[in-house]
Amino acid sequence: MKRYNPKEIEPRWQKIWADDKAYVAVDYDTREKFYISPMFPYPSGTGMHTGHAFEHAIVDTVARFQRAHGRNVLNPMGWDAFGLPTENYAIKTGISPVEATQTFIANFKKQITRIGSSIDWSREINTSDPEYYKWTQWIFTQLFERGLAYQKESAQWWCPVDKTVLANEQVENGRCWRCGNEVVKKNLKQWFFKITDYADALLAEIPDLDWPEKIKVAQTNWIGRSQGAMIDFRVESEKVTVFTTRPDTIFGATFLVLAPEHPSVAKITTPEQKTAVDEYVKAAQKKSEIERQENKQKTGVFTGAYAVNPATNENIPVWIADYVLAGYGTGAIMAVPAHDERDREFAKAFELPVKSVVDSGGHDEGMLIDSGDFTGQSTSDARENIVKWLAEKGVAQEQTNYKMRDWLISRQRYWGAPIPIIHCPEHGAVAVPASDLPVILPEVKDITPDGSGTGVLARETDWVNTTCPTCGKPAKRETDTMDGYACSSWYLLRYTDPQNAEAAWDPKKADYWTPIDMYVGGDHAVAHLLYVRFWSHVFYDMGLVPTKEPVKKLVYHGYINAEDGTKMSKSKGNVIDPLEVIDSGYGADALRIFLLFLGPISDNSSWSANGIGGVYRFLNRIWTLVQEYNETDGGETDNTELERLIHRTVKKVTSDVEELSFNTAIAALMECVNELYKIKAADNYGATEWQWALETLTQLIAPFAPHIAEELWEQLGGDGSVHVAEWPTWDDKLLVEETVTVAVQVNGKLRGTITIYVGDDEAKAVELAKADEKIAVWLEGNIVKTIYVPNKLLNFVVK
Ligand code: ANZ
C-alpha cells in the first residue's frame, strides 16, 4: 500500500497547477465572478510568518470553494514594496533597496507557492515597479487637478528616529507606528490629500458595509463627526468663540477655558496674571497631546479676564488649561462642570461654581431646569431652540466638526514614489504631465536621511533641476516621496488590469471585477481601510469604477501566538516558520487544516505541536481509506447509513464554509471519517456507493487540503482537477428521515407536536416546544417540571 507522503505529492501538484496555468482568471468570462484577495504584504527579510500562512489558508480555501461552485475566481498577489523596513535594511546592509526587494519577493513567492495557494501569478504587481508607480503618480496628478492634493505649512507629527513626518493615522498613542518612538510636532511644508472633503460621504456608507462591527465603529470614531454650535462670548472688546455639542447646557456654563495656544490669550490676560499665564503656556508646549488629554489631575491658570455668558448675561471667569486642545473646534470651550466630566474635575481643582441645568436622573439627556424660558424643555428640543434663539441675537450658528484631518502624504525618505510635481518660480506647483510619467526614482548611493526636514532626494541636484512643464523655464522637482499608503490605496484595481500601459486600469475591467467580493486581513482598521475607501469614492466621481465602495465584504482574522500564548517574536526565538513545518514532513495540507482548525478565524489562537500531529493523522486516515478501497473489488450495498452520512456532511461543510466557519467544517469532516471507518467494517467495502462516498469526501476536503485531494481524486479515477469538479449537493429528503415527531403534552393533555432530529436532547425539545406558538399559549405560568421520553413524548407540568 502506498504511503501518504506530502513531500512527494505537494511539489508534484504545485508544478502541474503552474504548468496548466490552472488559476489564471479570465476577464469578462460568462461565469459569475468572485474576486478575493489578502491584504498584500510588504516583503521583508524575515519572510512569511505563521500569520501570513493563516491568511493564505483562509483566502485559498474560499477561492477553491468558489471555483468548485463554478465561479470565475480572481485571486491575485502583489507586493507593498516601498517603505521604511526595506529602506532601513538597505541603509544597514548597503544592499540597494531595489535588489533587497527582489530577494525578499522571491522568498515570499516561494513560500506562498509551497502553501499551495491558487494564485493567478500573471497579475503579480509590485508597488516599487516604475510601471506601477507611474499610475500612482498619475492618480496624484488627478487629485491635484481636482484640488484634492495640496501643500500646506503646519505643525506635523515628526518621528525623530525615522526622520520623517507621519500621518495622524500613523501615530499610535503618541508613538511612531513603525519604530514605537515618541513623536514630536514640527513645522513643515507638506503635501496633503483632502480626505476631509469626503468625510460625510465616507460616513454615509459605513452602515451598509458587510464589515466587522469593530472596524466600522473605529472608522466612524476616527472621522468623528460632531454636530453642535459655535457660540460667541464677549470678553471686553474681544470675542471668544467656543464649539459645543451641548448648547442646551449653556445656562450651566460657569466659566470659559481656552487652549494655551489660543490667539486671544495674550490679549485678554490682565497684567497681574501675565507672569503666571506665560509660565503655564510655556510648560504646556513641552507636553505631548496624549499627556494633555490623559492627565486626570487638571492644571490651569486664571487669565484675570471675565466673559459674558450670552444666555444668562452673567460674568464668568476665563481660564487657560491644557486639556483644551488648540487643534480641535475653536480651541476654546464653555465649561459646564455639572454635566461634563473634564469640566467637573477642573471646577473641583480650582473651586469654581457648578450649576445644574439638566434634570436627568444621572443620565446625559433629560429635562432642562434653571434655564430661563427653556426650563422644562427636553435637552434635544432645547439644543435646537437655544441655538435658534442665540442665532437671532447674532451670537451663534450651527456647526459640524470632524476629528479627522487631511491625510498627510509626503515623506522625507528615499524609498517611495516621487511626488510628480515641479515647482516653477512663475507658475508655482505644476503637475508633471501624463506623457512625462513616471518620474523615475533616481538611483542614489547614500539614502540616509539627514533629519533636516527636507527629503533625501533634495541632495540629487541633477535630478532636482528641471524645466517647468508650463513655461519651459528652469524649475525644481518636488523632493518628497509619497507615503506607502498611497501605493496601497488602489492596488486592488490594478489587479483587474495589471499590464495596462495606457491607463491605470480599463474601467470596463473594473466594472467586471469590482467591488472586491472578499478582502482578508488581520491588520489595519483605520489608515489603509479608510484610504482605499476614500480613493474609491474619488474614482467613482471620476467615472472610473462602478461603485463608491471598493470592498463588499471585509474579513478580519486573529493572530497566531506561540504555544504558550505569547506573541511570536524573533527576539524570543518562538517564531514558527511555515516552511519548516511543511519540510518537517507534515506538509502544507496539514499546516493549512491545522491553522483553520484552531478556532473561529476572528479569534487569536496559539500554535500547538500536538495539534499538527493530530491533523496529519487525520489526513493519513483519509489516505488509507482510499488506498484500501482501491484494493477491493466492486459489488453492491444498500447502506442508507453511508448515504445519509455523506449527505449530512456535504450540507454541513458547505454551509460552514459559506459562513467562514472552517473549524466546524473540519470537525464535521473528521467525524465523517470516523463514521466511515465504522460503517466500512460492517459493509461491503468496494461497492460503487463507496466510490461515490470517497469521491465526495475528496471534494469536501479539497479547499482545505488541495494537494492530497488532487492526488486521491486521481487515484479514484476522477475527471480532471478536483478543484473544478462540480461541488457536491445534498438531498434534504434524506436528512429529513432522521427526524421524528414528538408529542407535546401540558399537564397530561396533548397540545401539539414538534419535529426534532433523532438524538436531540431534552433541552432542544423544550426549546422547540416553547417556540411553537400553539404550544406556547399553554405554557404561560410556571413550568415546574418536564418529563421527556426521548424521540417520543415531552410533558410539561405547569402551575
Ligand atoms: C459644553 C459641554 C457640556 C460639552 C456638556 C460637553 C458636555 P466632541 O463630541 O468630541 O466633538 N470641546 C470642544 N472643543 C474642545 C477642545 N478644543 N478641546 C477639548 N474639549 C473640547 O466634543 C465636543 C465637546 O468637547 C464640546 O461640547 C466641548 O465641551 C468640548 F455637558 O461644551 B462641550
Tab-separated table of N, CA and C in Angstrom, residues 640-699:
chain	number	residue	atom	x	y	z
A	640	THR	N	-27.960	2.667	3.723
A	640	THR	CA	-28.515	4.028	3.768
A	640	THR	C	-27.766	4.892	4.768
A	641	GLU	N	-27.130	4.228	5.716
A	641	GLU	CA	-26.364	4.960	6.710
A	641	GLU	C	-25.238	5.742	6.035
A	642	LEU	N	-24.558	5.077	5.091
A	642	LEU	CA	-23.462	5.704	4.348
A	642	LEU	C	-23.980	6.901	3.560
A	643	GLU	N	-25.083	6.689	2.874
A	643	GLU	CA	-25.659	7.739	2.055
A	643	GLU	C	-26.013	8.958	2.914
A	644	ARG	N	-26.664	8.677	4.048
A	644	ARG	CA	-27.082	9.798	4.909
A	644	ARG	C	-25.885	10.543	5.489
A	645	LEU	N	-24.873	9.779	5.870
A	645	LEU	CA	-23.671	10.400	6.437
A	645	LEU	C	-23.053	11.386	5.437
A	646	ILE	N	-22.923	10.948	4.199
A	646	ILE	CA	-22.278	11.806	3.205
A	646	ILE	C	-23.145	13.040	2.931
A	647	HIS	N	-24.434	12.841	2.775
A	647	HIS	CA	-25.314	13.987	2.519
A	647	HIS	C	-25.261	14.993	3.669
A	648	ARG	N	-25.284	14.437	4.877
A	648	ARG	CA	-25.251	15.302	6.047
A	648	ARG	C	-23.933	16.101	6.076
A	649	THR	N	-22.829	15.426	5.740
A	649	THR	CA	-21.533	16.097	5.779
A	649	THR	C	-21.426	17.158	4.670
A	650	VAL	N	-21.934	16.835	3.494
A	650	VAL	CA	-21.893	17.826	2.398
A	650	VAL	C	-22.634	19.085	2.835
A	651	LYS	N	-23.800	18.891	3.427
A	651	LYS	CA	-24.600	20.044	3.833
A	651	LYS	C	-23.860	20.870	4.893
A	652	LYS	N	-23.319	20.193	5.868
A	652	LYS	CA	-22.639	20.879	6.975
A	652	LYS	C	-21.395	21.639	6.473
A	653	VAL	N	-20.567	20.955	5.696
A	653	VAL	CA	-19.322	21.588	5.223
A	653	VAL	C	-19.660	22.781	4.325
A	654	THR	N	-20.636	22.613	3.445
A	654	THR	CA	-20.988	23.689	2.528
A	654	THR	C	-21.465	24.919	3.288
A	655	SER	N	-22.383	24.724	4.221
A	655	SER	CA	-22.901	25.910	4.897
A	655	SER	C	-21.854	26.509	5.842
A	656	ASP	N	-21.020	25.681	6.431
A	656	ASP	CA	-19.978	26.224	7.315
A	656	ASP	C	-18.945	27.040	6.535
A	657	VAL	N	-18.521	26.534	5.388
A	657	VAL	CA	-17.524	27.290	4.613
A	657	VAL	C	-18.144	28.596	4.124
A	658	GLU	N	-19.407	28.556	3.738
A	658	GLU	CA	-20.061	29.802	3.337
A	658	GLU	C	-20.012	30.837	4.457
A	659	GLU	N	-20.098	30.343	5.684
A	659	GLU	CA	-20.048	31.270	6.820
A	659	GLU	C	-18.644	31.440	7.377
A	660	LEU	N	-17.657	30.932	6.671
A	660	LEU	CA	-16.247	31.032	7.064
A	660	LEU	C	-15.997	30.366	8.421
A	661	SER	N	-16.845	29.400	8.740
A	661	SER	CA	-16.651	28.662	9.984
A	661	SER	C	-15.874	27.393	9.648
A	662	PHE	N	-14.587	27.596	9.395
A	662	PHE	CA	-13.763	26.488	8.905
A	662	PHE	C	-13.535	25.418	9.971
A	663	ASN	N	-13.378	25.844	11.224
A	663	ASN	CA	-13.082	24.862	12.260
A	663	ASN	C	-14.219	23.857	12.426
A	664	THR	N	-15.459	24.321	12.325
A	664	THR	CA	-16.578	23.391	12.482
A	664	THR	C	-16.733	22.511	11.235
A	665	ALA	N	-16.386	23.083	10.070
A	665	ALA	CA	-16.441	22.274	8.846
A	665	ALA	C	-15.419	21.145	8.945
A	666	ILE	N	-14.225	21.464	9.424
A	666	ILE	CA	-13.181	20.447	9.552
A	666	ILE	C	-13.584	19.398	10.603
A	667	ALA	N	-14.198	19.865	11.690
A	667	ALA	CA	-14.665	18.933	12.715
A	667	ALA	C	-15.668	17.950	12.109
A	668	ALA	N	-16.559	18.451	11.243
A	668	ALA	CA	-17.556	17.585	10.604
A	668	ALA	C	-16.878	16.562	9.702
A	669	LEU	N	-15.805	17.008	9.035
A	669	LEU	CA	-15.075	16.081	8.159
A	669	LEU	C	-14.376	15.002	8.986
A	670	MET	N	-13.850	15.383	10.137
A	670	MET	CA	-13.178	14.403	10.994
A	670	MET	C	-14.178	13.374	11.505
A	671	GLU	N	-15.351	13.878	11.886
A	671	GLU	CA	-16.389	12.986	12.379
A	671	GLU	C	-16.826	12.042	11.255
A	672	CYS	N	-16.940	12.606	10.074
A	672	CYS	CA	-17.355	11.803	8.916
A	672	CYS	C	-16.363	10.662	8.684
A	673	VAL	N	-15.075	10.971	8.775
A	673	VAL	CA	-14.060	9.944	8.541
A	673	VAL	C	-14.162	8.844	9.614
A	674	ASN	N	-14.364	9.224	10.845
A	674	ASN	CA	-14.546	8.229	11.911
A	674	ASN	C	-15.722	7.315	11.603
A	675	GLU	N	-16.830	7.916	11.185
A	675	GLU	CA	-18.032	7.143	10.871
A	675	GLU	C	-17.768	6.202	9.695
A	676	LEU	N	-17.030	6.718	8.706
A	676	LEU	CA	-16.755	5.884	7.524
A	676	LEU	C	-16.006	4.617	7.921
A	677	TYR	N	-15.055	4.766	8.845
A	677	TYR	CA	-14.327	3.577	9.303
A	677	TYR	C	-15.268	2.581	9.964
A	678	LYS	N	-16.223	3.097	10.751
A	678	LYS	CA	-17.163	2.204	11.433
A	678	LYS	C	-18.059	1.504	10.430
A	679	ILE	N	-18.593	2.282	9.479
A	679	ILE	CA	-19.536	1.706	8.523
A	679	ILE	C	-18.838	0.671	7.649
A	680	LYS	N	-17.629	1.003	7.245
A	680	LYS	CA	-16.919	0.122	6.318
A	680	LYS	C	-16.631	-1.246	6.952
A	681	ALA	N	-16.409	-1.254	8.258
A	681	ALA	CA	-16.103	-2.512	8.953
A	681	ALA	C	-17.245	-3.498	8.822
A	682	ALA	N	-18.459	-2.984	8.701
A	682	ALA	CA	-19.619	-3.873	8.661
A	682	ALA	C	-20.265	-3.907	7.283
A	683	ASP	N	-19.534	-3.444	6.267
A	683	ASP	CA	-20.176	-3.293	4.966
A	683	ASP	C	-19.334	-3.952	3.881
A	684	ASN	N	-19.894	-3.993	2.697
A	684	ASN	CA	-19.165	-4.471	1.537
A	684	ASN	C	-18.325	-3.333	0.977
A	685	TYR	N	-17.135	-3.156	1.551
A	685	TYR	CA	-16.269	-2.059	1.105
A	685	TYR	C	-15.852	-2.381	-0.317
A	686	GLY	N	-15.928	-1.408	-1.202
A	686	GLY	CA	-15.616	-1.695	-2.594
A	686	GLY	C	-16.847	-1.545	-3.461
A	687	ALA	N	-18.011	-1.513	-2.838
A	687	ALA	CA	-19.232	-1.296	-3.613
A	687	ALA	C	-19.203	0.087	-4.251
A	688	THR	N	-19.948	0.247	-5.351
A	688	THR	CA	-19.892	1.509	-6.089
A	688	THR	C	-20.335	2.700	-5.242
A	689	GLU	N	-21.215	2.457	-4.289
A	689	GLU	CA	-21.620	3.555	-3.397
A	689	GLU	C	-20.412	4.132	-2.686
A	690	TRP	N	-19.465	3.248	-2.429
A	690	TRP	CA	-18.262	3.732	-1.749
A	690	TRP	C	-17.408	4.603	-2.659
A	691	GLN	N	-17.428	4.307	-3.946
A	691	GLN	CA	-16.709	5.159	-4.913
A	691	GLN	C	-17.248	6.592	-4.799
A	692	TRP	N	-18.566	6.671	-4.813
A	692	TRP	CA	-19.211	7.982	-4.713
A	692	TRP	C	-18.884	8.656	-3.368
A	693	ALA	N	-18.940	7.875	-2.299
A	693	ALA	CA	-18.696	8.434	-0.970
A	693	ALA	C	-17.272	8.998	-0.874
A	694	LEU	N	-16.312	8.249	-1.396
A	694	LEU	CA	-14.925	8.687	-1.281
A	694	LEU	C	-14.620	9.850	-2.218
A	695	GLU	N	-15.214	9.837	-3.407
A	695	GLU	CA	-15.044	10.980	-4.314
A	695	GLU	C	-15.599	12.253	-3.657
A	696	THR	N	-16.770	12.105	-3.042
A	696	THR	CA	-17.390	13.269	-2.414
A	696	THR	C	-16.542	13.771	-1.251
A	697	LEU	N	-16.046	12.834	-0.452
A	697	LEU	CA	-15.182	13.217	0.659
A	697	LEU	C	-13.953	13.979	0.135
A	698	THR	N	-13.386	13.487	-0.947
A	698	THR	CA	-12.217	14.135	-1.551
A	698	THR	C	-12.550	15.564	-1.981
A	699	GLN	N	-13.716	15.737	-2.546
A	699	GLN	CA	-14.123	17.082	-2.957
A	699	GLN	C	-14.288	18.005	-1.746
